[in-house]
Amino acid sequence: MFCKKYIVRCLAVLLATVTIVSCNRESKQVQEERPFVNDLLSKTASIVYEQEMYVPEEYFFFKSIDFASFVNQLKNKTIQKQVNAYLPFSDIVFSADDIQDKFVSDFHPEQITSMIFDEDWELDTAQFIMNKKVNSYSLVRSYVRQDAYRGEVQTKSIVARYDFSNSETQVQSKENYKLLAKDVAYEVSLVNADNPEFLENIQVKRLAKILVEKALCGNTQSYSFSFRDSLMVKAMEEVSASLGKEVTCYEEENMATGEMDTICVDKDIDLGEICGVAFIEDWYLNESTMEICKDVKGIAPVRVFYHDNGEDTQTQLVKSIPFVMYFKNHDKGK
């Protein structure tokens, strides 16, 4: 009976987890000579996501830009027709009436709190460099409207879209750009039940696997995300533990001998718990076109899991950022 119980427990743990495959260790010479390869499978992996631009004070590890100033500058350039604003999800340029309606008559800057980004991502794990191309961004208005049946309803709507898909600007070419903010830090969720098409061009499980393997290979240093200024190094054991790897031991009576046996169950890392990624970036702005260019400096997985606090209460859903890694062209976050 003891053996049967033990085997059942082990099988349950094995079925609930994912085993991390071996690391791909390339020599420094190969990394330097190897051309850039996008390890997100296709030549580019496009993704759409909404980013809250005002960071709550309790989210001290995240950082945004001076969004109110940015919105005001964008509004003025739109009104003066120095940049083109497009109708949401279309290639139709705003008419004079559209501009009057959206940016003059019914413009509420305090209600514009987020942006929708449409980007192309490239990630080379051997060189460990990541590039982003902002194809477009949209201003999102969040407000409360009155509904005849439901009363006050929280509502979101897109004010306007700005397109840069034809721009070939690279982040390394900053002649026409000014620094908007350093160390902008934010989360991109890899789960979107409301808009699943936002994620249809990126392989979420593969991205999670790449990040975890890179951290566990030992050839890229991991740091604590909560203390970016001091860059506290995390040992390999800390990284594994923060990703959920643990050994749980408990006592159980041996029915054959009547003695108490110690049973230990090894819980491996579950890639299914990685539900997002966090970035640390420097943002640049072309003031003539209002194009945003992102210099990606660091990346971190976002883990969501159930935690048992040891009390006779229900397990608690926890969200954490286990570690952050800096890309090779930004050694130690500089």
GROMACS .gro file of C-alpha atoms in nm:
model
  334
    1MET     CA    1   0.000   0.000   0.000
    2PHE     CA    2   0.287   0.234   0.087
    3CYS     CA    3   0.452   0.180  -0.253
    4LYS     CA    4   0.125   0.234  -0.435
    5LYS     CA    5   0.059   0.562  -0.255
    6TYR     CA    6   0.413   0.683  -0.320
    7ILE     CA    7   0.396   0.598  -0.689
    8VAL     CA    8   0.062   0.773  -0.730
    9ARG     CA    9   0.198   1.089  -0.568
   10CYS     CA   10   0.508   1.088  -0.785
   11LEU     CA   11   0.305   1.039  -1.102
   12ALA     CA   12   0.078   1.328  -1.007
   13VAL     CA   13   0.375   1.556  -0.960
   14LEU     CA   14   0.535   1.444  -1.286
   15LEU     CA   15   0.214   1.500  -1.482
   16ALA     CA   16   0.166   1.848  -1.338
   17THR     CA   17   0.511   1.977  -1.424
   18VAL     CA   18   0.729   2.037  -1.724
   19THR     CA   19   1.089   1.920  -1.739
   20ILE     CA   20   1.337   2.180  -1.854
   21VAL     CA   21   1.559   2.052  -2.134
   22SER     CA   22   1.936   2.088  -2.146
   23CYS     CA   23   2.106   2.423  -2.205
   24ASN     CA   24   2.258   2.520  -2.533
   25ARG     CA   25   2.605   2.645  -2.441
   26GLU     CA   26   2.783   2.819  -2.725
   27SER     CA   27   3.137   2.951  -2.710
   28LYS     CA   28   3.202   3.322  -2.688
   29GLN     CA   29   3.362   3.316  -3.032
   30VAL     CA   30   3.052   3.159  -3.190
   31GLN     CA   31   2.830   3.416  -3.018
   32GLU     CA   32   3.039   3.703  -3.156
   33GLU     CA   33   3.056   3.568  -3.514
   34ARG     CA   34   2.706   3.423  -3.535
   35PRO     CA   35   2.455   3.639  -3.727
   36PHE     CA   36   2.144   3.751  -3.542
   37VAL     CA   37   1.884   3.472  -3.528
   38ASN     CA   38   1.533   3.529  -3.400
   39ASP     CA   39   1.459   3.239  -3.166
   40LEU     CA   40   1.089   3.321  -3.152
   41LEU     CA   41   1.065   3.093  -3.461
   42SER     CA   42   0.937   3.323  -3.734
   43LYS     CA   43   1.142   3.610  -3.873
   44THR     CA   44   0.948   3.840  -3.647
   45ALA     CA   45   0.690   3.766  -3.377
   46SER     CA   46   0.424   4.035  -3.363
   47ILE     CA   47   0.226   4.102  -3.049
   48VAL     CA   48  -0.043   4.348  -2.941
   49TYR     CA   49  -0.087   4.448  -2.578
   50GLU     CA   50  -0.231   4.723  -2.362
   51GLN     CA   51   0.001   4.902  -2.121
   52GLU     CA   52  -0.115   5.110  -1.826
   53MET     CA   53   0.085   5.432  -1.842
   54TYR     CA   54   0.024   5.551  -1.486
   55VAL     CA   55   0.198   5.320  -1.240
   56PRO     CA   56   0.043   5.282  -0.891
   57GLU     CA   57   0.275   5.383  -0.608
   58GLU     CA   58   0.275   5.034  -0.460
   59TYR     CA   59   0.422   4.902  -0.788
   60PHE     CA   60   0.760   5.052  -0.700
   61PHE     CA   61   0.944   4.809  -0.927
   62PHE     CA   62   0.760   4.938  -1.238
   63LYS     CA   63   0.826   5.275  -1.401
   64SER     CA   64   0.656   5.476  -1.676
   65ILE     CA   65   0.718   5.795  -1.874
   66ASP     CA   66   0.579   6.146  -1.820
   67PHE     CA   67   0.261   6.035  -1.989
   68ALA     CA   68   0.060   6.355  -1.934
   69SER     CA   69   0.329   6.557  -2.115
   70PHE     CA   70   0.347   6.299  -2.394
   71VAL     CA   71  -0.033   6.303  -2.449
   72ASN     CA   72  -0.037   6.683  -2.456
   73GLN     CA   73   0.243   6.694  -2.714
   74LEU     CA   74   0.070   6.431  -2.926
   75LYS     CA   75  -0.262   6.617  -2.907
   76ASN     CA   76  -0.107   6.945  -3.022
   77LYS     CA   77   0.070   6.783  -3.316
   78THR     CA   78  -0.250   6.605  -3.415
   79ILE     CA   79  -0.455   6.926  -3.407
   80GLN     CA   80  -0.190   7.107  -3.611
   81LYS     CA   81  -0.182   6.811  -3.856
   82GLN     CA   82   0.190   6.762  -3.805
   83VAL     CA   83   0.125   6.390  -3.752
   84ASN     CA   84  -0.147   6.164  -3.888
   85ALA     CA   85  -0.402   6.016  -3.652
   86TYR     CA   86  -0.597   5.713  -3.773
   87LEU     CA   87  -0.938   5.577  -3.685
   88PRO     CA   88  -0.913   5.275  -3.450
   89PHE     CA   89  -0.811   4.948  -3.620
   90SER     CA   90  -0.803   5.111  -3.964
   91ASP     CA   91  -0.584   5.296  -4.214
   92ILE     CA   92  -0.830   5.584  -4.247
   93VAL     CA   93  -0.674   5.917  -4.155
   94PHE     CA   94  -0.869   6.148  -3.926
   95SER     CA   95  -1.071   6.416  -4.104
   96ALA     CA   96  -1.089   6.772  -3.974
   97ASP     CA   97  -1.421   6.684  -3.807
   98ASP     CA   98  -1.266   6.378  -3.643
   99ILE     CA   99  -0.984   6.589  -3.500
  100GLN     CA  100  -1.230   6.849  -3.374
  101ASP     CA  101  -1.445   6.582  -3.212
  102LYS     CA  102  -1.173   6.366  -3.055
  103PHE     CA  103  -0.905   6.621  -2.965
  104VAL     CA  104  -1.094   6.946  -2.905
  105SER     CA  105  -1.465   6.910  -2.824
  106ASP     CA  106  -1.452   6.580  -2.634
  107PHE     CA  107  -1.090   6.553  -2.523
  108HIS     CA  108  -1.035   6.437  -2.162
  109PRO     CA  109  -0.661   6.393  -2.098
  110GLU     CA  110  -0.717   6.270  -1.742
  111GLN     CA  111  -0.918   5.977  -1.883
  112ILE     CA  112  -0.641   5.865  -2.121
  113THR     CA  113  -0.453   5.623  -1.898
  114SER     CA  114  -0.319   5.348  -2.125
  115MET     CA  115  -0.185   5.269  -2.471
  116ILE     CA  116  -0.220   4.972  -2.703
  117PHE     CA  117   0.111   4.878  -2.866
  118ASP     CA  118   0.147   4.672  -3.183
  119GLU     CA  119   0.508   4.553  -3.201
  120ASP     CA  120   0.745   4.311  -3.371
  121TRP     CA  121   0.977   4.124  -3.134
  122GLU     CA  122   1.309   3.957  -3.216
  123LEU     CA  123   1.506   3.751  -2.964
  124ASP     CA  124   1.845   3.585  -3.023
  125THR     CA  125   1.925   3.359  -2.728
  126ALA     CA  126   2.286   3.280  -2.828
  127GLN     CA  127   2.391   3.645  -2.846
  128PHE     CA  128   2.113   3.721  -2.595
  129ILE     CA  129   1.993   4.038  -2.763
  130MET     CA  130   1.634   4.149  -2.808
  131ASN     CA  131   1.492   4.408  -3.049
  132LYS     CA  132   1.149   4.564  -3.067
  133LYS     CA  133   0.986   4.759  -3.348
  134VAL     CA  134   0.680   4.967  -3.257
  135ASN     CA  135   0.449   4.937  -3.559
  136SER     CA  136   0.175   5.147  -3.403
  137TYR     CA  137   0.031   5.268  -3.078
  138SER     CA  138  -0.319   5.380  -2.980
  139LEU     CA  139  -0.440   5.609  -2.705
  140VAL     CA  140  -0.699   5.442  -2.481
  141ARG     CA  141  -0.962   5.637  -2.289
  142SER     CA  142  -1.107   5.488  -1.970
  143TYR     CA  143  -1.423   5.642  -1.831
  144VAL     CA  144  -1.759   5.572  -1.666
  145ARG     CA  145  -2.075   5.598  -1.873
  146GLN     CA  146  -2.438   5.575  -1.774
  147ASP     CA  147  -2.632   5.271  -1.896
  148ALA     CA  148  -3.010   5.266  -1.891
  149TYR     CA  149  -3.019   4.917  -1.741
  150ARG     CA  150  -2.689   4.872  -1.558
  151GLY     CA  151  -2.626   5.220  -1.426
  152GLU     CA  152  -2.261   5.326  -1.420
  153VAL     CA  153  -2.046   5.113  -1.650
  154GLN     CA  154  -1.668   5.125  -1.671
  155THR     CA  155  -1.586   5.174  -2.039
  156LYS     CA  156  -1.276   5.181  -2.258
  157SER     CA  157  -1.247   5.324  -2.606
  158ILE     CA  158  -0.964   5.399  -2.847
  159VAL     CA  159  -0.917   5.769  -2.913
  160ALA     CA  160  -0.682   5.739  -3.210
  161ARG     CA  161  -0.414   5.517  -3.363
  162TYR     CA  162  -0.069   5.627  -3.481
  163ASP     CA  163   0.108   5.415  -3.741
  164PHE     CA  164   0.484   5.368  -3.788
  165SER     CA  165   0.485   5.037  -3.970
  166ASN     CA  166   0.669   5.183  -4.271
  167SER     CA  167   0.945   5.333  -4.059
  168GLU     CA  168   1.280   5.153  -4.075
  169THR     CA  169   1.433   5.331  -3.778
  170GLN     CA  170   1.664   5.124  -3.561
  171VAL     CA  171   1.716   5.193  -3.192
  172GLN     CA  172   2.090   5.236  -3.254
  173SER     CA  173   2.022   5.539  -3.477
  174LYS     CA  174   1.919   5.805  -3.230
  175GLU     CA  175   2.013   6.121  -3.423
  176ASN     CA  176   1.649   6.229  -3.457
  177TYR     CA  177   1.544   6.098  -3.118
  178LYS     CA  178   1.547   6.238  -2.769
  179LEU     CA  179   1.552   6.025  -2.456
  180LEU     CA  180   1.198   5.997  -2.328
  181ALA     CA  181   1.279   5.797  -2.013
  182LYS     CA  182   1.540   5.553  -1.889
  183ASP     CA  183   1.461   5.219  -1.726
  184VAL     CA  184   1.094   5.211  -1.820
  185ALA     CA  185   0.968   4.891  -1.657
  186TYR     CA  186   0.635   4.724  -1.725
  187GLU     CA  187   0.461   4.389  -1.768
  188VAL     CA  188   0.321   4.234  -2.084
  189SER     CA  189   0.064   3.964  -2.010
  190LEU     CA  190   0.087   3.647  -2.218
  191VAL     CA  191  -0.274   3.562  -2.131
  192ASN     CA  192  -0.560   3.757  -2.288
  193ALA     CA  193  -0.899   3.587  -2.279
  194ASP     CA  194  -1.080   3.901  -2.398
  195ASN     CA  195  -0.858   3.953  -2.705
  196PRO     CA  196  -0.684   3.621  -2.787
  197GLU     CA  197  -0.589   3.750  -3.132
  198PHE     CA  198  -0.342   3.988  -2.962
  199LEU     CA  199  -0.120   3.685  -2.891
  200GLU     CA  200  -0.184   3.464  -3.193
  201ASN     CA  201   0.152   3.542  -3.360
  202ILE     CA  202   0.375   3.456  -3.064
  203GLN     CA  203   0.441   3.114  -2.912
  204VAL     CA  204   0.392   3.176  -2.541
  205LYS     CA  205   0.518   2.838  -2.415
  206ARG     CA  206   0.833   2.862  -2.623
  207LEU     CA  207   0.912   3.209  -2.491
  208ALA     CA  208   0.864   3.090  -2.131
  209LYS     CA  209   1.089   2.791  -2.197
  210ILE     CA  210   1.362   3.012  -2.350
  211LEU     CA  211   1.373   3.245  -2.049
  212VAL     CA  212   1.377   2.969  -1.788
  213GLU     CA  213   1.644   2.769  -1.970
  214LYS     CA  214   1.861   3.078  -2.014
  215ALA     CA  215   1.849   3.151  -1.642
  216LEU     CA  216   1.926   2.791  -1.545
  217CYS     CA  217   2.217   2.753  -1.789
  218GLY     CA  218   2.436   2.967  -1.567
  219ASN     CA  219   2.598   3.162  -1.851
  220THR     CA  220   2.371   3.464  -1.797
  221GLN     CA  221   2.353   3.628  -1.454
  222SER     CA  222   2.015   3.663  -1.287
  223TYR     CA  223   1.927   3.951  -1.053
  224SER     CA  224   1.647   4.041  -0.817
  225PHE     CA  225   1.388   4.246  -1.006
  226SER     CA  226   1.282   4.435  -0.694
  227PHE     CA  227   1.624   4.591  -0.639
  228ARG     CA  228   1.735   4.700  -0.985
  229ASP     CA  229   1.945   4.992  -0.860
  230SER     CA  230   2.171   4.770  -0.651
  231LEU     CA  231   2.145   4.469  -0.887
  232MET     CA  232   2.139   4.200  -0.621
  233VAL     CA  233   2.272   3.877  -0.773
  234LYS     CA  234   2.059   3.563  -0.734
  235ALA     CA  235   2.232   3.228  -0.691
  236MET     CA  236   2.122   2.936  -0.908
  237GLU     CA  237   1.944   2.774  -0.613
  238GLU     CA  238   1.750   3.096  -0.552
  239VAL     CA  239   1.649   3.116  -0.918
  240SER     CA  240   1.524   2.755  -0.916
  241ALA     CA  241   1.333   2.809  -0.591
  242SER     CA  242   1.174   3.131  -0.715
  243LEU     CA  243   1.052   2.939  -1.022
  244GLY     CA  244   0.882   2.679  -0.800
  245LYS     CA  245   1.136   2.398  -0.777
  246GLU     CA  246   1.120   2.248  -0.429
  247VAL     CA  247   1.139   1.928  -0.229
  248THR     CA  248   0.851   1.862   0.012
  249CYS     CA  249   0.898   1.601   0.284
  250TYR     CA  250   0.642   1.459   0.525
  251GLU     CA  251   0.598   1.168   0.763
  252GLU     CA  252   0.371   0.871   0.686
  253GLU     CA  253   0.317   0.546   0.873
  254ASN     CA  254   0.459   0.235   0.707
  255MET     CA  255   0.169  -0.009   0.714
  256ALA     CA  256   0.407  -0.308   0.691
  257THR     CA  257   0.640  -0.214   0.982
  258GLY     CA  258   0.424   0.027   1.179
  259GLU     CA  259   0.709   0.279   1.179
  260MET     CA  260   0.702   0.633   1.043
  261ASP     CA  261   0.874   0.683   0.708
  262THR     CA  262   0.992   1.015   0.564
  263ILE     CA  263   0.856   1.068   0.212
  264CYS     CA  264   1.001   1.343  -0.009
  265VAL     CA  265   0.840   1.464  -0.329
  266ASP     CA  266   1.047   1.664  -0.578
  267LYS     CA  267   0.837   1.938  -0.745
  268ASP     CA  268   0.985   2.059  -1.071
  269ILE     CA  269   0.939   2.391  -1.249
  270ASP     CA  270   0.602   2.433  -1.419
  271LEU     CA  271   0.630   2.645  -1.734
  272GLY     CA  272   0.251   2.682  -1.732
  273GLU     CA  273   0.290   2.921  -1.438
  274ILE     CA  274   0.476   3.175  -1.656
  275CYS     CA  275   0.190   3.401  -1.766
  276GLY     CA  276   0.377   3.715  -1.871
  277VAL     CA  277   0.707   3.893  -1.918
  278ALA     CA  278   0.840   4.217  -1.773
  279PHE     CA  279   1.080   4.448  -1.953
  280ILE     CA  280   1.330   4.717  -1.860
  281GLU     CA  281   1.385   4.958  -2.149
  282ASP     CA  282   1.508   5.302  -2.247
  283TRP     CA  283   1.246   5.484  -2.455
  284TYR     CA  284   1.332   5.739  -2.725
  285LEU     CA  285   1.097   5.976  -2.908
  286ASN     CA  286   1.118   6.124  -3.257
  287GLU     CA  287   0.945   6.454  -3.188
  288SER     CA  288   0.876   6.525  -3.553
  289THR     CA  289   0.685   6.198  -3.612
  290MET     CA  290   0.606   6.104  -3.247
  291GLU     CA  291   0.747   5.755  -3.313
  292ILE     CA  292   0.859   5.569  -3.000
  293CYS     CA  293   1.175   5.362  -3.017
  294LYS     CA  294   1.246   5.107  -2.742
  295ASP     CA  295   1.595   4.994  -2.642
  296VAL     CA  296   1.536   4.663  -2.461
  297LYS     CA  297   1.776   4.624  -2.168
  298GLY     CA  298   1.632   4.355  -1.943
  299ILE     CA  299   1.367   4.083  -1.941
  300ALA     CA  300   1.198   3.886  -1.665
  301PRO     CA  301   0.932   3.614  -1.647
  302VAL     CA  302   0.611   3.679  -1.454
  303ARG     CA  303   0.492   3.379  -1.255
  304VAL     CA  304   0.140   3.317  -1.120
  305PHE     CA  305   0.090   3.024  -0.885
  306TYR     CA  306  -0.108   2.900  -0.586
  307HIS     CA  307   0.072   2.920  -0.254
  308ASP     CA  308  -0.014   2.719   0.057
  309ASN     CA  309   0.061   2.932   0.363
  310GLY     CA  310   0.052   2.629   0.591
  311GLU     CA  311  -0.270   2.727   0.764
  312ASP     CA  312  -0.612   2.565   0.740
  313THR     CA  313  -0.722   2.818   0.481
  314GLN     CA  314  -0.760   2.817   0.107
  315THR     CA  315  -0.443   2.846  -0.100
  316GLN     CA  316  -0.358   3.197  -0.214
  317LEU     CA  317  -0.299   3.305  -0.574
  318VAL     CA  318   0.040   3.476  -0.592
  319LYS     CA  319   0.203   3.679  -0.869
  320SER     CA  320   0.580   3.722  -0.864
  321ILE     CA  321   0.878   3.818  -1.080
  322PRO     CA  322   1.138   3.549  -1.000
  323PHE     CA  323   1.439   3.725  -1.155
  324VAL     CA  324   1.555   3.965  -1.425
  325MET     CA  325   1.829   3.911  -1.684
  326TYR     CA  326   2.005   4.187  -1.877
  327PHE     CA  327   2.086   4.148  -2.244
  328LYS     CA  328   2.450   4.126  -2.352
  329ASN     CA  329   2.447   4.473  -2.511
  330HIS     CA  330   2.341   4.614  -2.173
  331ASP     CA  331   2.587   4.452  -1.935
  332LYS     CA  332   2.460   4.477  -1.576
  333GLY     CA  333   2.183   4.708  -1.685
  334LYS     CA  334   2.403   4.999  -1.790
   0.00000   0.00000   0.00000
